[in-house]
Short mmCIF file of C-alpha atoms in Angstrom, two decimals:
data_model
loop_
_atom_site.label_atom_id
_atom_site.label_comp_id
_atom_site.label_asym_id
_atom_site.label_seq_id
_atom_site.Cartn_x
_atom_site.Cartn_y
_atom_site.Cartn_z
CA MET A 1 8.87 70.29 -51.65
CA ARG A 2 8.19 73.91 -52.27
CA HIS A 3 6.12 74.11 -49.05
CA LEU A 4 9.04 72.47 -47.03
CA LEU A 5 11.49 74.98 -48.45
CA GLN A 6 9.24 77.90 -47.63
CA LYS A 7 8.90 76.64 -44.04
CA LEU A 8 12.65 76.15 -43.64
CA GLY A 9 13.23 79.66 -45.17
CA PHE A 10 10.85 81.21 -42.69
CA TYR A 11 12.40 79.50 -39.55
CA LEU A 12 15.97 80.43 -40.72
CA ILE A 13 14.84 84.25 -41.13
CA ALA A 14 13.19 83.82 -37.43
CA LEU A 15 16.43 82.21 -36.19
CA TRP A 16 18.49 84.89 -37.56
CA ALA A 17 16.10 87.64 -36.06
CA ALA A 18 16.26 85.83 -32.63
CA ILE A 19 20.04 85.75 -32.71
CA SER A 20 20.29 89.46 -33.77
CA LEU A 21 17.93 90.42 -30.74
CA ASN A 22 19.93 88.19 -28.50
CA PHE A 23 22.93 90.29 -29.25
CA PHE A 24 21.62 93.70 -29.26
CA ILE A 25 19.09 93.68 -26.36
CA PRO A 26 21.77 93.08 -23.53
CA ARG A 27 24.01 95.80 -24.97
CA TRP A 28 21.19 98.13 -24.79
CA MET A 29 20.45 97.32 -21.10
CA PRO A 30 22.18 99.22 -18.21
CA GLY A 31 25.04 97.46 -16.60
CA ASN A 32 27.98 95.59 -17.76
CA PRO A 33 29.22 92.21 -16.89
CA VAL A 34 32.83 93.26 -17.27
CA ASP A 35 32.34 95.95 -14.51
CA ILE A 36 30.78 93.45 -12.29
CA MET A 37 33.87 91.09 -12.50
CA LEU A 38 36.23 93.96 -12.01
CA SER A 39 34.28 95.12 -8.93
CA LYS A 40 35.03 91.74 -7.43
CA LEU A 41 38.75 92.01 -8.43
CA ALA A 42 38.99 95.62 -7.16
CA GLN A 43 38.27 94.33 -3.55
CA ARG A 44 41.83 92.57 -3.84
CA GLY A 45 43.71 95.34 -5.26
CA PRO A 46 43.82 97.89 -8.07
CA VAL A 47 42.70 96.89 -11.45
CA THR A 48 44.85 97.80 -14.49
CA PRO A 49 43.42 98.55 -18.09
CA GLU A 50 45.28 95.51 -19.24
CA THR A 51 43.10 93.39 -16.88
CA ARG A 52 40.05 94.98 -17.91
CA ARG A 53 40.91 94.40 -21.60
CA ALA A 54 41.79 90.60 -20.73
CA ILE A 55 38.48 90.08 -18.78
CA GLU A 56 36.51 91.86 -21.75
CA LEU A 57 38.07 89.33 -24.29
CA LEU A 58 37.47 86.41 -21.97
CA LEU A 59 33.89 87.08 -21.56
CA GLY A 60 33.52 87.36 -25.35
CA GLY A 61 33.33 91.19 -25.79
CA ASP A 62 35.46 93.94 -27.31
CA SER A 63 34.51 97.40 -26.73
CA SER A 64 37.25 98.76 -29.03
CA LEU A 65 35.40 97.37 -32.09
CA PRO A 66 32.37 99.03 -33.66
CA LEU A 67 29.04 97.58 -32.61
CA TRP A 68 28.59 96.06 -36.13
CA ASP A 69 32.05 94.32 -35.98
CA GLN A 70 31.17 92.99 -32.55
CA TYR A 71 27.94 91.62 -34.08
CA TRP A 72 29.77 89.65 -36.98
CA GLN A 73 32.16 88.58 -34.23
CA TYR A 74 29.43 87.32 -32.18
CA LEU A 75 27.82 85.38 -35.00
CA GLY A 76 31.00 83.79 -35.85
CA GLN A 77 31.34 82.72 -32.08
CA VAL A 78 27.79 81.28 -32.13
CA LEU A 79 28.33 79.30 -35.22
CA GLY A 80 31.62 77.92 -33.53
CA GLY A 81 29.79 77.01 -30.46
CA ASP A 82 31.59 79.67 -28.26
CA LEU A 83 28.92 81.49 -26.13
CA GLY A 84 31.65 83.18 -23.75
CA VAL A 85 32.22 82.59 -20.22
CA SER A 86 29.85 82.72 -17.34
CA VAL A 87 30.12 85.44 -14.63
CA ALA A 88 27.94 83.58 -12.20
CA TYR A 89 29.82 80.45 -12.62
CA PHE A 90 33.24 81.96 -13.40
CA PRO A 91 35.35 80.55 -14.99
CA THR A 92 33.13 77.89 -16.39
CA PRO A 93 32.20 78.45 -20.09
CA VAL A 94 28.57 79.03 -20.87
CA VAL A 95 28.25 75.94 -23.04
CA GLN A 96 29.34 73.77 -20.09
CA VAL A 97 26.81 75.46 -17.83
CA ILE A 98 24.00 74.70 -20.12
CA ASP A 99 25.29 71.21 -20.96
CA GLN A 100 25.27 70.49 -17.18
CA THR A 101 21.75 71.88 -16.39
CA LEU A 102 19.87 71.27 -19.62
CA PRO A 103 19.46 67.48 -19.09
CA TRP A 104 17.94 67.97 -15.92
CA THR A 105 15.25 70.38 -17.05
CA ILE A 106 14.44 68.22 -20.15
CA GLY A 107 14.14 65.25 -17.94
CA LEU A 108 11.77 66.86 -15.43
CA ILE A 109 9.72 69.43 -17.49
CA GLY A 110 9.94 67.62 -20.76
CA ILE A 111 8.71 64.13 -19.51
CA SER A 112 6.03 65.86 -17.13
CA THR A 113 4.77 67.89 -20.05
CA VAL A 114 4.45 64.84 -22.34
CA ILE A 115 2.69 62.97 -19.58
CA SER A 116 0.20 65.62 -18.95
CA PHE A 117 -0.36 66.17 -22.63
CA LEU A 118 -1.10 62.53 -23.25
CA LEU A 119 -3.19 62.03 -20.04
CA GLY A 120 -5.16 65.33 -20.83
CA ILE A 121 -5.80 64.35 -24.53
CA GLY A 122 -6.91 60.76 -23.54
CA LEU A 123 -9.18 61.82 -20.72
CA GLY A 124 -10.52 64.70 -22.72
CA GLN A 125 -11.40 62.39 -25.75
CA LEU A 126 -13.37 60.06 -23.34
CA ALA A 127 -15.19 63.11 -21.70
CA GLY A 128 -16.11 64.52 -25.00
CA TRP A 129 -17.37 61.14 -26.25
CA LYS A 130 -19.36 60.33 -23.21
CA ARG A 131 -20.97 63.70 -22.32
CA GLY A 132 -22.67 63.84 -18.94
CA SER A 133 -20.55 61.04 -17.42
CA TRP A 134 -18.63 61.21 -14.31
CA LEU A 135 -15.40 61.72 -16.36
CA ASP A 136 -17.16 64.93 -17.93
CA ASN A 137 -17.92 66.29 -14.60
CA VAL A 138 -14.38 65.89 -13.41
CA VAL A 139 -13.11 68.44 -16.12
CA PRO A 140 -14.07 71.50 -13.97
CA VAL A 141 -12.04 70.14 -10.93
CA THR A 142 -9.00 69.68 -13.17
CA THR A 143 -9.29 73.28 -14.51
CA MET A 144 -9.53 74.59 -11.10
CA PHE A 145 -6.19 73.26 -10.29
CA GLN A 146 -4.89 75.04 -13.44
CA SER A 147 -6.03 78.40 -12.00
CA VAL A 148 -4.30 77.87 -8.70
CA PRO A 149 -0.92 79.62 -8.46
CA TYR A 150 1.73 77.18 -9.30
CA PHE A 151 4.06 78.03 -6.41
CA TRP A 152 1.24 77.74 -3.88
CA LEU A 153 0.29 74.17 -5.21
CA ALA A 154 3.92 73.21 -5.14
CA LEU A 155 4.34 74.43 -1.45
CA ILE A 156 1.21 72.50 -0.33
CA LEU A 157 2.36 69.30 -2.01
CA LEU A 158 5.84 69.90 -0.30
CA PHE A 159 4.24 70.49 3.05
CA ALA A 160 1.97 67.36 2.80
CA PHE A 161 4.24 64.89 1.05
CA GLY A 162 7.56 66.20 2.16
CA SER A 163 7.18 67.46 5.62
CA VAL A 164 4.04 65.92 7.15
CA TRP A 165 4.10 62.42 5.77
CA GLN A 166 7.68 62.54 4.48
CA VAL A 167 7.00 60.42 1.27
CA PHE A 168 9.30 62.47 -0.90
CA PRO A 169 12.52 64.66 -0.34
CA LEU A 170 12.15 68.31 0.12
CA ASN A 171 14.76 69.51 -2.46
CA GLY A 172 17.47 68.54 -4.87
CA GLY A 173 17.89 66.47 -7.77
CA TYR A 174 19.21 63.34 -6.34
CA ASP A 175 20.80 62.04 -3.05
CA VAL A 176 24.17 63.80 -3.08
CA TRP A 177 25.37 61.86 -0.01
CA GLU A 178 24.60 58.27 -1.22
CA VAL A 179 24.98 58.17 -5.05
CA SER A 180 27.33 59.66 -7.53
CA PRO A 181 26.11 60.92 -11.03
CA GLY A 182 26.28 58.29 -13.71
CA TRP A 183 24.08 55.69 -15.49
CA SER A 184 23.87 53.39 -12.46
CA PRO A 185 20.49 51.99 -11.31
CA GLU A 186 21.12 53.75 -7.93
CA PHE A 187 21.64 57.12 -9.62
CA ILE A 188 18.61 56.88 -11.96
CA GLY A 189 16.37 55.60 -9.08
CA SER A 190 17.45 58.58 -6.98
CA VAL A 191 16.74 60.96 -9.80
CA LEU A 192 13.27 59.48 -10.28
CA TYR A 193 12.54 59.55 -6.55
CA TYR A 194 13.65 63.32 -6.11
CA GLY A 195 11.74 64.33 -9.34
CA THR A 196 8.49 62.51 -8.57
CA LEU A 197 7.04 65.45 -6.58
CA PRO A 198 7.98 68.25 -8.85
CA ALA A 199 6.68 66.15 -11.93
CA LEU A 200 3.55 65.57 -10.13
CA THR A 201 2.99 69.22 -9.45
CA ILE A 202 3.38 70.03 -13.05
CA VAL A 203 0.95 67.27 -14.21
CA ILE A 204 -1.77 68.35 -11.74
CA SER A 205 -1.38 71.94 -12.56
CA SER A 206 -1.57 71.61 -16.40
CA ILE A 207 -3.71 68.48 -17.28
CA GLY A 208 -6.93 70.62 -16.93
CA GLY A 209 -6.05 72.77 -19.83
CA TRP A 210 -5.32 69.86 -22.34
CA MET A 211 -8.53 67.96 -20.99
CA LEU A 212 -10.86 70.91 -21.38
CA GLY A 213 -9.57 71.79 -24.92
CA MET A 214 -9.67 68.21 -26.15
CA ARG A 215 -13.13 67.64 -24.61
CA ASN A 216 -14.60 70.85 -26.24
CA MET A 217 -13.05 70.06 -29.55
CA MET A 218 -14.59 66.51 -29.35
CA VAL A 219 -18.06 67.80 -28.70
CA SER A 220 -17.64 70.21 -31.66
CA THR A 221 -16.33 67.54 -34.02
CA LEU A 222 -19.00 64.89 -33.16
CA SER A 223 -21.67 67.17 -34.71
CA GLU A 224 -19.94 67.19 -38.12
CA ASP A 225 -21.57 65.59 -41.12
CA TYR A 226 -18.79 63.02 -41.74
CA ILE A 227 -19.24 61.61 -38.03
CA VAL A 228 -23.11 61.27 -38.80
CA THR A 229 -22.20 59.42 -42.06
CA ALA A 230 -19.72 57.13 -40.32
CA GLU A 231 -22.41 56.27 -37.84
CA ALA A 232 -24.86 55.75 -40.59
CA LYS A 233 -22.40 53.29 -42.23
CA GLY A 234 -22.31 51.12 -39.20
CA LEU A 235 -18.70 51.68 -38.21
CA LYS A 236 -17.71 50.56 -34.79
CA PRO A 237 -18.06 53.37 -32.12
CA ARG A 238 -14.39 52.83 -31.06
CA ARG A 239 -13.28 53.50 -34.74
CA ILE A 240 -15.50 56.45 -34.94
CA MET A 241 -14.14 58.00 -31.77
CA THR A 242 -10.37 57.51 -32.58
CA SER A 243 -10.16 57.64 -36.38
CA TYR A 244 -12.65 60.09 -37.20
CA ALA A 245 -13.43 62.41 -34.14
CA ALA A 246 -10.22 62.35 -32.20
CA ARG A 247 -7.91 62.63 -35.07
CA ASN A 248 -9.61 65.94 -36.11
CA ALA A 249 -10.24 67.24 -32.67
CA VAL A 250 -6.55 66.86 -31.57
CA LEU A 251 -5.23 69.32 -34.18
CA PRO A 252 -5.43 72.53 -32.19
CA SER A 253 -4.03 70.62 -29.05
CA VAL A 254 -1.06 69.56 -31.26
CA ALA A 255 -0.16 73.07 -32.04
CA GLY A 256 -0.37 74.12 -28.36
CA PHE A 257 1.64 71.13 -27.32
CA ALA A 258 4.45 72.29 -29.80
CA ILE A 259 4.69 75.72 -27.95
CA SER A 260 4.67 74.08 -24.61
CA LEU A 261 7.39 71.51 -25.78
CA GLY A 262 9.54 74.43 -27.15
CA PHE A 263 9.50 76.05 -23.73
CA VAL A 264 10.37 73.06 -21.91
CA VAL A 265 14.11 73.99 -22.42
CA ALA A 266 13.33 77.25 -20.66
CA GLY A 267 12.26 75.35 -17.61
CA SER A 268 9.95 76.14 -15.07
CA ILE A 269 11.81 78.76 -12.92
CA VAL A 270 9.16 78.61 -10.15
CA THR A 271 9.39 74.75 -10.25
CA GLU A 272 13.17 74.67 -9.86
CA ALA A 273 13.23 77.47 -7.40
CA VAL A 274 10.61 75.92 -4.99
CA PHE A 275 12.19 72.47 -5.25
CA SER A 276 15.89 73.65 -5.51
CA TYR A 277 15.97 71.57 -8.68
CA PRO A 278 19.27 71.86 -10.56
CA GLY A 279 17.84 72.79 -14.00
CA ILE A 280 18.38 75.51 -16.61
CA GLY A 281 15.76 77.47 -14.97
CA SER A 282 17.78 77.91 -11.72
CA ALA A 283 20.79 78.77 -14.02
CA LEU A 284 18.80 81.56 -15.75
CA LEU A 285 17.60 82.96 -12.38
CA GLN A 286 21.26 82.99 -10.95
CA ALA A 287 22.23 84.59 -14.35
CA VAL A 288 19.71 87.23 -13.83
CA ASN A 289 20.65 87.91 -10.31
CA SER A 290 24.39 88.25 -11.42
CA ASN A 291 23.83 90.46 -14.55
CA ASP A 292 25.53 87.42 -16.31
CA TYR A 293 24.76 88.55 -19.80
CA ALA A 294 26.80 85.85 -21.49
CA LEU A 295 24.84 82.98 -19.80
CA MET A 296 21.50 84.79 -20.41
CA GLN A 297 22.29 85.08 -24.12
CA GLY A 298 23.25 81.28 -24.35
CA ILE A 299 20.10 80.10 -22.57
CA PHE A 300 17.90 82.52 -24.59
CA LEU A 301 19.53 81.05 -27.66
CA VAL A 302 18.80 77.60 -26.53
CA ILE A 303 15.34 78.41 -25.84
CA THR A 304 14.99 80.05 -29.22
CA LEU A 305 16.26 76.93 -30.98
CA SER A 306 14.08 74.80 -29.09
CA VAL A 307 10.70 76.62 -29.69
CA LEU A 308 11.59 76.99 -33.45
CA GLY A 309 12.54 73.31 -33.68
CA ALA A 310 9.40 72.22 -31.85
CA ASN A 311 7.11 74.28 -34.19
CA LEU A 312 8.94 73.20 -37.29
CA LEU A 313 8.33 69.70 -36.25
CA VAL A 314 4.76 70.11 -35.70
CA ASP A 315 4.37 71.80 -38.97
CA LEU A 316 5.87 68.90 -40.70
CA LEU A 317 3.72 66.53 -38.41
CA TYR A 318 0.52 68.46 -39.56
CA THR A 319 1.12 67.15 -43.13
CA VAL A 320 0.76 63.67 -41.72
CA ILE A 321 -2.16 64.18 -39.31
CA ASP A 322 -4.18 66.42 -41.64
CA PRO A 323 -4.10 65.47 -45.33
CA ARG A 324 -5.84 68.93 -46.21
CA THR A 325 -2.47 70.51 -45.43
CA ARG A 326 -0.76 68.55 -48.12
CA ALA A 327 -3.61 69.47 -50.65
CA ARG A 328 -3.18 73.17 -49.93
CA ALA A 329 0.57 72.92 -50.19
#
């Protein structure tokens, strides 16, 4: 229990620090979302001080207050779920923009990351167990794809399977002309069809790292004394591979997977830009181009929560996977 409380205390402090930085950094940067909005309104006529004041309050700011008062006001708004109004998607609230784009990113990047991790760990386990086999020789090929620039690989797959053979669509998240968003089989099938090529690109570019890491850890683990003891006791090779070798070899990969899973919410800006996918990465890119501080702050806050949550989950999972952690605690 004490170990758990220490972990929760650490993550609460980290969350507070992240929220504080999320507040101060945009205010120290040049530019102002209120000025951007006023410049758009000024094209239609003169802008009064009252108009500026109204827009400032609408976007969640109040320059008449001292910075520390603005900070406490911001903390209250965050706790109340009010992240302001987006300039890029005006007059849509930031929470609504995130609510519309986040499921697309989690569905595409999240599922692709999980598939890549499971395939990489499984293949790496077999490659490390059977050193010198054909699967072990495939590892350098998979790591080669990881070193290839992602956008280049995505463009090649788009050209091959979207333009030359026309197996998959070139862009979008679903067929906007034929189906309507909902839980209908037609819409779900369209989403899967449009997301296959982006997901395939993510899996191809990331599976090599998981496979190489797991393979090397398996080779190192198989030389440990407890593996030799298990073999001397006459245990079945499959049990030795899964229950003894793989269980210990996977620990570093689980920590890396937590970080990757946390950054799933950030999306892959390159992925969503190349495939014109309507995820949170596209929303973040639009926010940066429009100096939309409210939307940037909201997205960064969600990213922070996802990273801290994923790491906390893995810390707790470690106590289940590795009994030595419980002993130290």
